[in-house]
JSON list of N, CA and C in Angstrom, two decimals:
[
{"chain": "S", "resi": 1, "resn": "MET", "atom": "N", "xyz": [3.41, -21.52, 55.70]},
{"chain": "S", "resi": 1, "resn": "MET", "atom": "CA", "xyz": [3.84, -20.23, 55.19]},
{"chain": "S", "resi": 1, "resn": "MET", "atom": "C", "xyz": [2.58, -19.72, 54.44]},
{"chain": "S", "resi": 2, "resn": "ASN", "atom": "N", "xyz": [2.19, -18.46, 54.57]},
{"chain": "S", "resi": 2, "resn": "ASN", "atom": "CA", "xyz": [1.04, -18.04, 53.82]},
{"chain": "S", "resi": 2, "resn": "ASN", "atom": "C", "xyz": [1.36, -16.61, 53.49]},
{"chain": "S", "resi": 3, "resn": "GLY", "atom": "N", "xyz": [0.96, -16.15, 52.19]},
{"chain": "S", "resi": 3, "resn": "GLY", "atom": "CA", "xyz": [0.96, -14.83, 51.82]},
{"chain": "S", "resi": 3, "resn": "GLY", "atom": "C", "xyz": [2.49, -14.23, 51.67]},
{"chain": "S", "resi": 4, "resn": "GLN", "atom": "N", "xyz": [3.39, -15.14, 51.24]},
{"chain": "S", "resi": 4, "resn": "GLN", "atom": "CA", "xyz": [4.83, -14.78, 51.20]},
{"chain": "S", "resi": 4, "resn": "GLN", "atom": "C", "xyz": [5.05, -13.55, 50.49]},
{"chain": "S", "resi": 5, "resn": "LYS", "atom": "N", "xyz": [4.40, -13.28, 49.34]},
{"chain": "S", "resi": 5, "resn": "LYS", "atom": "CA", "xyz": [4.63, -12.01, 48.65]},
{"chain": "S", "resi": 5, "resn": "LYS", "atom": "C", "xyz": [4.11, -10.78, 49.57]},
{"chain": "S", "resi": 6, "resn": "ASP", "atom": "N", "xyz": [3.22, -10.93, 50.36]},
{"chain": "S", "resi": 6, "resn": "ASP", "atom": "CA", "xyz": [2.72, -9.89, 51.29]},
{"chain": "S", "resi": 6, "resn": "ASP", "atom": "C", "xyz": [3.49, -9.91, 52.66]},
{"chain": "S", "resi": 7, "resn": "CYS", "atom": "N", "xyz": [4.35, -10.82, 52.77]},
{"chain": "S", "resi": 7, "resn": "CYS", "atom": "CA", "xyz": [5.10, -10.96, 54.03]},
{"chain": "S", "resi": 7, "resn": "CYS", "atom": "C", "xyz": [4.16, -11.16, 55.15]},
{"chain": "S", "resi": 8, "resn": "ILE", "atom": "N", "xyz": [3.18, -11.94, 54.98]},
{"chain": "S", "resi": 8, "resn": "ILE", "atom": "CA", "xyz": [2.40, -12.58, 56.05]},
{"chain": "S", "resi": 8, "resn": "ILE", "atom": "C", "xyz": [2.62, -13.94, 56.21]},
{"chain": "S", "resi": 9, "resn": "TYR", "atom": "N", "xyz": [2.88, -14.45, 57.37]},
{"chain": "S", "resi": 9, "resn": "TYR", "atom": "CA", "xyz": [3.06, -15.80, 57.74]},
{"chain": "S", "resi": 9, "resn": "TYR", "atom": "C", "xyz": [2.17, -16.27, 59.01]},
{"chain": "S", "resi": 10, "resn": "ALA", "atom": "N", "xyz": [1.79, -17.46, 58.78]},
{"chain": "S", "resi": 10, "resn": "ALA", "atom": "CA", "xyz": [0.81, -18.04, 59.93]},
{"chain": "S", "resi": 10, "resn": "ALA", "atom": "C", "xyz": [1.28, -19.41, 60.21]},
{"chain": "S", "resi": 11, "resn": "ILE", "atom": "N", "xyz": [1.34, -19.71, 61.59]},
{"chain": "S", "resi": 11, "resn": "ILE", "atom": "CA", "xyz": [1.60, -20.98, 61.95]},
{"chain": "S", "resi": 11, "resn": "ILE", "atom": "C", "xyz": [0.50, -21.54, 62.93]},
{"chain": "S", "resi": 12, "resn": "GLN", "atom": "N", "xyz": [0.26, -22.85, 62.97]},
{"chain": "S", "resi": 12, "resn": "GLN", "atom": "CA", "xyz": [-0.62, -23.35, 64.03]},
{"chain": "S", "resi": 12, "resn": "GLN", "atom": "C", "xyz": [0.20, -24.48, 64.74]},
{"chain": "S", "resi": 13, "resn": "ARG", "atom": "N", "xyz": [-0.08, -24.58, 65.96]},
{"chain": "S", "resi": 13, "resn": "ARG", "atom": "CA", "xyz": [0.63, -25.56, 66.90]},
{"chain": "S", "resi": 13, "resn": "ARG", "atom": "C", "xyz": [-0.62, -26.40, 67.49]},
{"chain": "S", "resi": 14, "resn": "ASN", "atom": "N", "xyz": [-0.72, -27.69, 67.22]},
{"chain": "S", "resi": 14, "resn": "ASN", "atom": "CA", "xyz": [-1.87, -28.43, 67.87]},
{"chain": "S", "resi": 14, "resn": "ASN", "atom": "C", "xyz": [-1.27, -29.33, 68.87]},
{"chain": "S", "resi": 15, "resn": "GLY", "atom": "N", "xyz": [-1.65, -29.03, 70.22]},
{"chain": "S", "resi": 15, "resn": "GLY", "atom": "CA", "xyz": [-1.15, -29.86, 71.36]},
{"chain": "S", "resi": 15, "resn": "GLY", "atom": "C", "xyz": [-2.16, -30.88, 71.80]},
{"chain": "S", "resi": 16, "resn": "ILE", "atom": "N", "xyz": [-1.86, -31.45, 72.76]},
{"chain": "S", "resi": 16, "resn": "ILE", "atom": "CA", "xyz": [-2.88, -32.52, 73.36]},
{"chain": "S", "resi": 16, "resn": "ILE", "atom": "C", "xyz": [-4.17, -31.92, 73.73]},
{"chain": "S", "resi": 17, "resn": "SER", "atom": "N", "xyz": [-4.20, -30.73, 74.40]},
{"chain": "S", "resi": 17, "resn": "SER", "atom": "CA", "xyz": [-5.44, -30.18, 74.83]},
{"chain": "S", "resi": 17, "resn": "SER", "atom": "C", "xyz": [-5.63, -28.77, 74.29]},
{"chain": "S", "resi": 18, "resn": "ASP", "atom": "N", "xyz": [-4.65, -28.07, 73.66]},
{"chain": "S", "resi": 18, "resn": "ASP", "atom": "CA", "xyz": [-4.83, -26.79, 73.17]},
{"chain": "S", "resi": 18, "resn": "ASP", "atom": "C", "xyz": [-4.09, -26.67, 71.76]},
{"chain": "S", "resi": 19, "resn": "THR", "atom": "N", "xyz": [-4.76, -25.59, 71.06]},
{"chain": "S", "resi": 19, "resn": "THR", "atom": "CA", "xyz": [-4.25, -25.21, 69.84]},
{"chain": "S", "resi": 19, "resn": "THR", "atom": "C", "xyz": [-4.09, -23.73, 69.72]},
{"chain": "S", "resi": 20, "resn": "VAL", "atom": "N", "xyz": [-2.75, -23.42, 69.38]},
{"chain": "S", "resi": 20, "resn": "VAL", "atom": "CA", "xyz": [-2.52, -21.97, 69.29]},
{"chain": "S", "resi": 20, "resn": "VAL", "atom": "C", "xyz": [-2.21, -21.62, 67.87]},
{"chain": "S", "resi": 21, "resn": "CYS", "atom": "N", "xyz": [-2.33, -20.41, 67.49]},
{"chain": "S", "resi": 21, "resn": "CYS", "atom": "CA", "xyz": [-1.94, -19.81, 66.18]},
{"chain": "S", "resi": 21, "resn": "CYS", "atom": "C", "xyz": [-1.27, -18.60, 66.37]},
{"chain": "S", "resi": 22, "resn": "GLY", "atom": "N", "xyz": [-0.22, -18.35, 65.46]},
{"chain": "S", "resi": 22, "resn": "GLY", "atom": "CA", "xyz": [0.41, -17.18, 65.38]},
{"chain": "S", "resi": 22, "resn": "GLY", "atom": "C", "xyz": [0.37, -16.48, 64.05]},
{"chain": "S", "resi": 23, "resn": "ILE", "atom": "N", "xyz": [0.07, -15.38, 63.88]},
{"chain": "S", "resi": 23, "resn": "ILE", "atom": "CA", "xyz": [0.02, -14.63, 62.62]},
{"chain": "S", "resi": 23, "resn": "ILE", "atom": "C", "xyz": [0.89, -13.46, 62.70]},
{"chain": "S", "resi": 24, "resn": "PHE", "atom": "N", "xyz": [1.81, -13.35, 61.47]},
{"chain": "S", "resi": 24, "resn": "PHE", "atom": "CA", "xyz": [2.88, -12.41, 61.62]},
{"chain": "S", "resi": 24, "resn": "PHE", "atom": "C", "xyz": [2.79, -11.48, 60.32]},
{"chain": "S", "resi": 25, "resn": "ASN", "atom": "N", "xyz": [2.91, -10.26, 60.45]},
{"chain": "S", "resi": 25, "resn": "ASN", "atom": "CA", "xyz": [3.05, -9.33, 59.36]},
{"chain": "S", "resi": 25, "resn": "ASN", "atom": "C", "xyz": [4.31, -8.78, 59.39]},
{"chain": "S", "resi": 26, "resn": "PHE", "atom": "N", "xyz": [5.30, -9.11, 58.47]},
{"chain": "S", "resi": 26, "resn": "PHE", "atom": "CA", "xyz": [6.60, -8.68, 58.50]},
{"chain": "S", "resi": 26, "resn": "PHE", "atom": "C", "xyz": [6.78, -7.41, 57.35]},
{"chain": "S", "resi": 27, "resn": "SER", "atom": "N", "xyz": [5.58, -6.88, 56.92]},
{"chain": "S", "resi": 27, "resn": "SER", "atom": "CA", "xyz": [5.76, -5.77, 56.01]},
{"chain": "S", "resi": 27, "resn": "SER", "atom": "C", "xyz": [5.73, -4.57, 56.74]},
{"chain": "S", "resi": 28, "resn": "LYS", "atom": "N", "xyz": [6.03, -3.27, 56.03]},
{"chain": "S", "resi": 28, "resn": "LYS", "atom": "CA", "xyz": [5.80, -2.06, 56.69]},
{"chain": "S", "resi": 28, "resn": "LYS", "atom": "C", "xyz": [4.41, -1.38, 56.34]},
{"chain": "S", "resi": 29, "resn": "GLU", "atom": "N", "xyz": [3.68, -2.29, 55.89]},
{"chain": "S", "resi": 29, "resn": "GLU", "atom": "CA", "xyz": [2.19, -1.78, 55.55]},
{"chain": "S", "resi": 29, "resn": "GLU", "atom": "C", "xyz": [1.18, -2.59, 56.38]},
{"chain": "S", "resi": 30, "resn": "LYS", "atom": "N", "xyz": [0.10, -1.88, 56.70]},
{"chain": "S", "resi": 30, "resn": "LYS", "atom": "CA", "xyz": [-1.09, -2.44, 57.39]},
{"chain": "S", "resi": 30, "resn": "LYS", "atom": "C", "xyz": [-1.63, -3.42, 56.23]},
{"chain": "S", "resi": 31, "resn": "LYS", "atom": "N", "xyz": [-1.92, -4.76, 56.69]},
{"chain": "S", "resi": 31, "resn": "LYS", "atom": "CA", "xyz": [-2.44, -5.79, 55.83]},
{"chain": "S", "resi": 31, "resn": "LYS", "atom": "C", "xyz": [-3.76, -6.43, 56.44]},
{"chain": "S", "resi": 32, "resn": "ARG", "atom": "N", "xyz": [-4.55, -6.99, 55.52]},
{"chain": "S", "resi": 32, "resn": "ARG", "atom": "CA", "xyz": [-5.89, -7.72, 55.89]},
{"chain": "S", "resi": 32, "resn": "ARG", "atom": "C", "xyz": [-5.43, -9.07, 55.55]},
{"chain": "S", "resi": 33, "resn": "TYR", "atom": "N", "xyz": [-5.90, -10.08, 56.46]},
{"chain": "S", "resi": 33, "resn": "TYR", "atom": "CA", "xyz": [-5.46, -11.46, 56.19]},
{"chain": "S", "resi": 33, "resn": "TYR", "atom": "C", "xyz": [-6.64, -12.33, 56.74]},
{"chain": "S", "resi": 34, "resn": "GLN", "atom": "N", "xyz": [-6.99, -13.28, 55.92]},
{"chain": "S", "resi": 34, "resn": "GLN", "atom": "CA", "xyz": [-8.03, -14.19, 56.29]},
{"chain": "S", "resi": 34, "resn": "GLN", "atom": "C", "xyz": [-7.57, -15.57, 56.71]},
{"chain": "S", "resi": 35, "resn": "PRO", "atom": "N", "xyz": [-7.47, -15.85, 57.99]},
{"chain": "S", "resi": 35, "resn": "PRO", "atom": "CA", "xyz": [-6.76, -17.15, 58.53]},
{"chain": "S", "resi": 35, "resn": "PRO", "atom": "C", "xyz": [-7.72, -18.30, 58.10]},
{"chain": "S", "resi": 36, "resn": "PRO", "atom": "N", "xyz": [-7.04, -19.42, 57.98]},
{"chain": "S", "resi": 36, "resn": "PRO", "atom": "CA", "xyz": [-7.85, -20.60, 57.55]},
{"chain": "S", "resi": 36, "resn": "PRO", "atom": "C", "xyz": [-8.59, -21.17, 58.72]},
{"chain": "S", "resi": 37, "resn": "PHE", "atom": "N", "xyz": [-9.27, -20.40, 59.56]},
{"chain": "S", "resi": 37, "resn": "PHE", "atom": "CA", "xyz": [-9.99, -21.02, 60.89]},
{"chain": "S", "resi": 37, "resn": "PHE", "atom": "C", "xyz": [-11.20, -21.76, 60.40]},
{"chain": "S", "resi": 38, "resn": "LYS", "atom": "N", "xyz": [-11.45, -22.82, 61.17]},
{"chain": "S", "resi": 38, "resn": "LYS", "atom": "CA", "xyz": [-12.66, -23.66, 60.91]},
{"chain": "S", "resi": 38, "resn": "LYS", "atom": "C", "xyz": [-13.82, -22.85, 61.23]},
{"chain": "S", "resi": 39, "resn": "ALA", "atom": "N", "xyz": [-14.99, -23.16, 60.52]},
{"chain": "S", "resi": 39, "resn": "ALA", "atom": "CA", "xyz": [-16.14, -22.50, 60.61]},
{"chain": "S", "resi": 39, "resn": "ALA", "atom": "C", "xyz": [-16.63, -22.56, 62.10]},
{"chain": "S", "resi": 40, "resn": "ASN", "atom": "N", "xyz": [-17.22, -21.53, 62.66]},
{"chain": "S", "resi": 40, "resn": "ASN", "atom": "CA", "xyz": [-17.73, -21.50, 63.96]},
{"chain": "S", "resi": 40, "resn": "ASN", "atom": "C", "xyz": [-16.67, -21.71, 65.14]},
{"chain": "S", "resi": 41, "resn": "ALA", "atom": "N", "xyz": [-15.36, -21.73, 64.82]},
{"chain": "S", "resi": 41, "resn": "ALA", "atom": "CA", "xyz": [-14.27, -21.72, 65.70]},
{"chain": "S", "resi": 41, "resn": "ALA", "atom": "C", "xyz": [-14.23, -20.40, 66.50]},
{"chain": "S", "resi": 42, "resn": "GLU", "atom": "N", "xyz": [-13.95, -20.51, 67.75]},
{"chain": "S", "resi": 42, "resn": "GLU", "atom": "CA", "xyz": [-13.82, -19.22, 68.49]},
{"chain": "S", "resi": 42, "resn": "GLU", "atom": "C", "xyz": [-12.29, -19.26, 69.04]},
{"chain": "S", "resi": 43, "resn": "TYR", "atom": "N", "xyz": [-11.68, -18.04, 69.00]},
{"chain": "S", "resi": 43, "resn": "TYR", "atom": "CA", "xyz": [-10.29, -17.86, 69.46]},
{"chain": "S", "resi": 43, "resn": "TYR", "atom": "C", "xyz": [-10.29, -16.70, 70.36]},
{"chain": "S", "resi": 44, "resn": "ARG", "atom": "N", "xyz": [-9.31, -16.86, 71.28]},
{"chain": "S", "resi": 44, "resn": "ARG", "atom": "CA", "xyz": [-9.01, -15.80, 72.26]},
{"chain": "S", "resi": 44, "resn": "ARG", "atom": "C", "xyz": [-7.62, -15.26, 71.93]},
{"chain": "S", "resi": 45, "resn": "ILE", "atom": "N", "xyz": [-7.59, -13.84, 71.79]},
{"chain": "S", "resi": 45, "resn": "ILE", "atom": "CA", "xyz": [-6.27, -13.31, 71.56]},
{"chain": "S", "resi": 45, "resn": "ILE", "atom": "C", "xyz": [-5.37, -13.35, 72.86]},
{"chain": "S", "resi": 46, "resn": "LEU", "atom": "N", "xyz": [-4.23, -14.01, 72.73]},
{"chain": "S", "resi": 46, "resn": "LEU", "atom": "CA", "xyz": [-3.33, -14.09, 73.94]},
{"chain": "S", "resi": 46, "resn": "LEU", "atom": "C", "xyz": [-2.46, -12.89, 73.89]},
{"chain": "S", "resi": 47, "resn": "LEU", "atom": "N", "xyz": [-2.03, -12.51, 72.61]},
{"chain": "S", "resi": 47, "resn": "LEU", "atom": "CA", "xyz": [-1.07, -11.47, 72.62]},
{"chain": "S", "resi": 47, "resn": "LEU", "atom": "C", "xyz": [-1.17, -10.74, 71.21]},
{"chain": "S", "resi": 48, "resn": "HIS", "atom": "N", "xyz": [-1.22, -9.52, 71.29]},
{"chain": "S", "resi": 48, "resn": "HIS", "atom": "CA", "xyz": [-1.18, -8.58, 70.09]},
{"chain": "S", "resi": 48, "resn": "HIS", "atom": "C", "xyz": [-0.13, -7.67, 70.24]},
{"chain": "S", "resi": 49, "resn": "THR", "atom": "N", "xyz": [1.04, -7.63, 69.37]},
{"chain": "S", "resi": 49, "resn": "THR", "atom": "CA", "xyz": [2.18, -6.68, 69.62]},
{"chain": "S", "resi": 49, "resn": "THR", "atom": "C", "xyz": [1.80, -5.32, 69.31]},
{"chain": "S", "resi": 50, "resn": "ASP", "atom": "N", "xyz": [0.55, -5.02, 68.78]},
{"chain": "S", "resi": 50, "resn": "ASP", "atom": "CA", "xyz": [0.25, -3.63, 68.27]},
{"chain": "S", "resi": 50, "resn": "ASP", "atom": "C", "xyz": [-0.72, -2.99, 69.53]},
{"chain": "S", "resi": 51, "resn": "TRP", "atom": "N", "xyz": [-0.87, -3.80, 70.63]},
{"chain": "S", "resi": 51, "resn": "TRP", "atom": "CA", "xyz": [-1.75, -3.22, 71.73]},
{"chain": "S", "resi": 51, "resn": "TRP", "atom": "C", "xyz": [-1.18, -1.97, 72.24]},
{"chain": "S", "resi": 52, "resn": "GLU", "atom": "N", "xyz": [-2.08, -1.09, 72.66]},
{"chain": "S", "resi": 52, "resn": "GLU", "atom": "CA", "xyz": [-1.58, 0.23, 73.25]},
{"chain": "S", "resi": 52, "resn": "GLU", "atom": "C", "xyz": [-0.36, 0.14, 74.39]},
{"chain": "S", "resi": 53, "resn": "ARG", "atom": "N", "xyz": [-0.68, -0.99, 75.26]},
{"chain": "S", "resi": 53, "resn": "ARG", "atom": "CA", "xyz": [0.25, -1.17, 76.35]},
{"chain": "S", "resi": 53, "resn": "ARG", "atom": "C", "xyz": [1.62, -1.50, 75.89]},
{"chain": "S", "resi": 54, "resn": "PHE", "atom": "N", "xyz": [1.80, -1.87, 74.69]},
{"chain": "S", "resi": 54, "resn": "PHE", "atom": "CA", "xyz": [3.16, -2.07, 74.02]},
{"chain": "S", "resi": 54, "resn": "PHE", "atom": "C", "xyz": [3.53, -0.92, 73.20]},
{"chain": "S", "resi": 55, "resn": "GLY", "atom": "N", "xyz": [2.95, 0.18, 73.08]},
{"chain": "S", "resi": 55, "resn": "GLY", "atom": "CA", "xyz": [3.09, 1.23, 72.50]},
{"chain": "S", "resi": 55, "resn": "GLY", "atom": "C", "xyz": [2.58, 1.34, 71.03]},
{"chain": "S", "resi": 56, "resn": "GLY", "atom": "N", "xyz": [1.58, 0.31, 70.82]},
{"chain": "S", "resi": 56, "resn": "GLY", "atom": "CA", "xyz": [0.91, 0.33, 69.56]},
{"chain": "S", "resi": 56, "resn": "GLY", "atom": "C", "xyz": [-0.39, 1.12, 69.43]},
{"chain": "S", "resi": 57, "resn": "GLN", "atom": "N", "xyz": [-1.25, 0.88, 68.51]},
{"chain": "S", "resi": 57, "resn": "GLN", "atom": "CA", "xyz": [-2.37, 1.71, 68.45]},
{"chain": "S", "resi": 57, "resn": "GLN", "atom": "C", "xyz": [-3.67, 0.88, 68.48]},
{"chain": "S", "resi": 58, "resn": "THR", "atom": "N", "xyz": [-3.54, -0.36, 68.65]},
{"chain": "S", "resi": 58, "resn": "THR", "atom": "CA", "xyz": [-4.70, -1.31, 68.87]},
{"chain": "S", "resi": 58, "resn": "THR", "atom": "C", "xyz": [-5.24, -1.39, 70.36]},
{"chain": "S", "resi": 59, "resn": "ARG", "atom": "N", "xyz": [-6.53, -0.98, 70.57]},
{"chain": "S", "resi": 59, "resn": "ARG", "atom": "CA", "xyz": [-7.14, -1.14, 72.00]},
{"chain": "S", "resi": 59, "resn": "ARG", "atom": "C", "xyz": [-7.21, -2.66, 72.26]},
{"chain": "S", "resi": 60, "resn": "GLU", "atom": "N", "xyz": [-6.91, -3.01, 73.39]},
{"chain": "S", "resi": 60, "resn": "GLU", "atom": "CA", "xyz": [-6.93, -4.42, 73.95]},
{"chain": "S", "resi": 60, "resn": "GLU", "atom": "C", "xyz": [-8.33, -4.67, 74.42]},
{"chain": "S", "resi": 61, "resn": "VAL", "atom": "N", "xyz": [-8.96, -5.74, 73.66]},
{"chain": "S", "resi": 61, "resn": "VAL", "atom": "CA", "xyz": [-10.19, -6.18, 73.91]},
{"chain": "S", "resi": 61, "resn": "VAL", "atom": "C", "xyz": [-10.19, -7.47, 74.52]},
{"chain": "S", "resi": 62, "resn": "ILE", "atom": "N", "xyz": [-10.95, -7.75, 75.66]},
{"chain": "S", "resi": 62, "resn": "ILE", "atom": "CA", "xyz": [-11.02, -9.11, 76.25]},
{"chain": "S", "resi": 62, "resn": "ILE", "atom": "C", "xyz": [-12.20, -9.79, 75.67]},
{"chain": "S", "resi": 63, "resn": "GLY", "atom": "N", "xyz": [-12.04, -11.07, 75.36]},
{"chain": "S", "resi": 63, "resn": "GLY", "atom": "CA", "xyz": [-13.19, -11.83, 74.77]},
{"chain": "S", "resi": 63, "resn": "GLY", "atom": "C", "xyz": [-12.66, -12.71, 73.70]},
{"chain": "S", "resi": 64, "resn": "THR", "atom": "N", "xyz": [-13.68, -13.33, 72.90]},
{"chain": "S", "resi": 64, "resn": "THR", "atom": "CA", "xyz": [-13.24, -14.30, 71.87]},
{"chain": "S", "resi": 64, "resn": "THR", "atom": "C", "xyz": [-13.18, -13.63, 70.54]},
{"chain": "S", "resi": 65, "resn": "TYR", "atom": "N", "xyz": [-12.63, -14.27, 69.40]},
{"chain": "S", "resi": 65, "resn": "TYR", "atom": "CA", "xyz": [-12.59, -13.67, 68.09]},
{"chain": "S", "resi": 65, "resn": "TYR", "atom": "C", "xyz": [-13.10, -14.68, 67.11]},
{"chain": "S", "resi": 66, "resn": "GLN", "atom": "N", "xyz": [-14.02, -14.08, 66.42]},
{"chain": "S", "resi": 66, "resn": "GLN", "atom": "CA", "xyz": [-14.71, -14.99, 65.45]},
{"chain": "S", "resi": 66, "resn": "GLN", "atom": "C", "xyz": [-14.54, -14.52, 63.99]},
{"chain": "S", "resi": 67, "resn": "LYS", "atom": "N", "xyz": [-14.05, -13.21, 63.83]},
{"chain": "S", "resi": 67, "resn": "LYS", "atom": "CA", "xyz": [-14.01, -12.65, 62.43]},
{"chain": "S", "resi": 67, "resn": "LYS", "atom": "C", "xyz": [-13.07, -13.51, 61.48]},
{"chain": "S", "resi": 68, "resn": "GLN", "atom": "N", "xyz": [-13.66, -13.30, 60.27]},
{"chain": "S", "resi": 68, "resn": "GLN", "atom": "CA", "xyz": [-12.87, -14.12, 59.23]},
{"chain": "S", "resi": 68, "resn": "GLN", "atom": "C", "xyz": [-11.65, -13.32, 58.61]},
{"chain": "S", "resi": 69, "resn": "VAL", "atom": "N", "xyz": [-11.69, -12.01, 58.78]},
{"chain": "S", "resi": 69, "resn": "VAL", "atom": "CA", "xyz": [-10.66, -11.19, 58.24]},
{"chain": "S", "resi": 69, "resn": "VAL", "atom": "C", "xyz": [-10.06, -10.47, 59.37]},
{"chain": "S", "resi": 70, "resn": "MET", "atom": "N", "xyz": [-8.68, -10.53, 59.45]},
{"chain": "S", "resi": 70, "resn": "MET", "atom": "CA", "xyz": [-7.91, -9.76, 60.43]},
{"chain": "S", "resi": 70, "resn": "MET", "atom": "C", "xyz": [-7.22, -8.64, 59.85]},
{"chain": "S", "resi": 71, "resn": "GLU", "atom": "N", "xyz": [-7.14, -7.52, 60.58]},
{"chain": "S", "resi": 71, "resn": "GLU", "atom": "CA", "xyz": [-6.27, -6.46, 60.28]},
{"chain": "S", "resi": 71, "resn": "GLU", "atom": "C", "xyz": [-4.99, -6.51, 61.03]},
{"chain": "S", "resi": 72, "resn": "LEU", "atom": "N", "xyz": [-3.83, -6.57, 60.34]},
{"chain": "S", "resi": 72, "resn": "LEU", "atom": "CA", "xyz": [-2.58, -6.54, 60.99]},
{"chain": "S", "resi": 72, "resn": "LEU", "atom": "C", "xyz": [-1.75, -5.32, 60.80]},
{"chain": "S", "resi": 73, "resn": "ALA", "atom": "N", "xyz": [-1.31, -4.74, 61.92]},
{"chain": "S", "resi": 73, "resn": "ALA", "atom": "CA", "xyz": [-0.51, -3.53, 61.85]},
{"chain": "S", "resi": 73, "resn": "ALA", "atom": "C", "xyz": [0.80, -3.88, 61.17]},
{"chain": "S", "resi": 74, "resn": "PRO", "atom": "N", "xyz": [1.59, -2.79, 60.78]},
{"chain": "S", "resi": 74, "resn": "PRO", "atom": "CA", "xyz": [2.85, -3.09, 60.16]},
{"chain": "S", "resi": 74, "resn": "PRO", "atom": "C", "xyz": [3.81, -3.61, 61.27]},
{"chain": "S", "resi": 75, "resn": "PHE", "atom": "N", "xyz": [4.66, -4.74, 60.92]},
{"chain": "S", "resi": 75, "resn": "PHE", "atom": "CA", "xyz": [5.69, -5.49, 61.75]},
{"chain": "S", "resi": 75, "resn": "PHE", "atom": "C", "xyz": [5.03, -5.81, 62.99]},
{"chain": "S", "resi": 76, "resn": "SER", "atom": "N", "xyz": [3.86, -6.53, 62.97]},
{"chain": "S", "resi": 76, "resn": "SER", "atom": "CA", "xyz": [3.16, -6.90, 64.21]},
{"chain": "S", "resi": 76, "resn": "SER", "atom": "C", "xyz": [2.86, -8.46, 64.18]},
{"chain": "S", "resi": 77, "resn": "ALA", "atom": "N", "xyz": [2.47, -8.97, 65.36]},
{"chain": "S", "resi": 77, "resn": "ALA", "atom": "CA", "xyz": [2.14, -10.33, 65.48]},
{"chain": "S", "resi": 77, "resn": "ALA", "atom": "C", "xyz": [0.98, -10.52, 66.40]},
{"chain": "S", "resi": 78, "resn": "ILE", "atom": "N", "xyz": [0.14, -11.53, 66.09]},
{"chain": "S", "resi": 78, "resn": "ILE", "atom": "CA", "xyz": [-1.12, -11.94, 66.97]},
{"chain": "S", "resi": 78, "resn": "ILE", "atom": "C", "xyz": [-0.90, -13.31, 67.32]},
{"chain": "S", "resi": 79, "resn": "LEU", "atom": "N", "xyz": [-1.00, -13.68, 68.60]},
{"chain": "S", "resi": 79, "resn": "LEU", "atom": "CA", "xyz": [-1.04, -15.08, 69.12]},
{"chain": "S", "resi": 79, "resn": "LEU", "atom": "C", "xyz": [-2.53, -15.36, 69.56]},
{"chain": "S", "resi": 80, "resn": "LEU", "atom": "N", "xyz": [-3.06, -16.48, 69.14]},
{"chain": "S", "resi": 80, "resn": "LEU", "atom": "CA", "xyz": [-4.44, -16.79, 69.38]},
{"chain": "S", "resi": 80, "resn": "LEU", "atom": "C", "xyz": [-4.66, -18.16, 69.89]},
{"chain": "S", "resi": 81, "resn": "LYS", "atom": "N", "xyz": [-5.53, -18.52, 70.81]},
{"chain": "S", "resi": 81, "resn": "LYS", "atom": "CA", "xyz": [-5.82, -19.75, 71.23]},
{"chain": "S", "resi": 81, "resn": "LYS", "atom": "C", "xyz": [-7.25, -20.24, 71.03]},
{"chain": "S", "resi": 82, "resn": "ARG", "atom": "N", "xyz": [-7.37, -21.41, 70.33]},
{"chain": "S", "resi": 82, "resn": "ARG", "atom": "CA", "xyz": [-8.65, -21.88, 70.14]},
{"chain": "S", "resi": 82, "resn": "ARG", "atom": "C", "xyz": [-9.36, -22.27, 71.35]},
{"chain": "S", "resi": 83, "resn": "MET", "atom": "N", "xyz": [-10.65, -21.85, 71.61]},
{"chain": "S", "resi": 83, "resn": "MET", "atom": "CA", "xyz": [-11.44, -22.13, 72.75]},
{"chain": "S", "resi": 83, "resn": "MET", "atom": "C", "xyz": [-12.12, -23.29, 72.46]}
]
C-alpha cells in the first residue's frame, strides 16, 4: 500500500518468469506518483484505464516505460510488465 492519504495504491506480483505491477489512483484528482522501480528497469504498459479507446484522455503509446514519475488520471489504473 502506497500513498494512502492520496488514495494511490501499488502492488507488484513476481512470477517465475514475469513481474507485473498495478498502480491505482482512487481519488477524484490527477496525481503524480513515483513508483519504486529498480534503476534502469524497463516496463511495458499492458493496460491504462484512461486510454482514449476506453473513453479516457490518454493517448495509447506502444513501447517501454522508464520514467520515474507517473501521472495518473482520476479513478484510473495502470498495469505494467517488467521487460
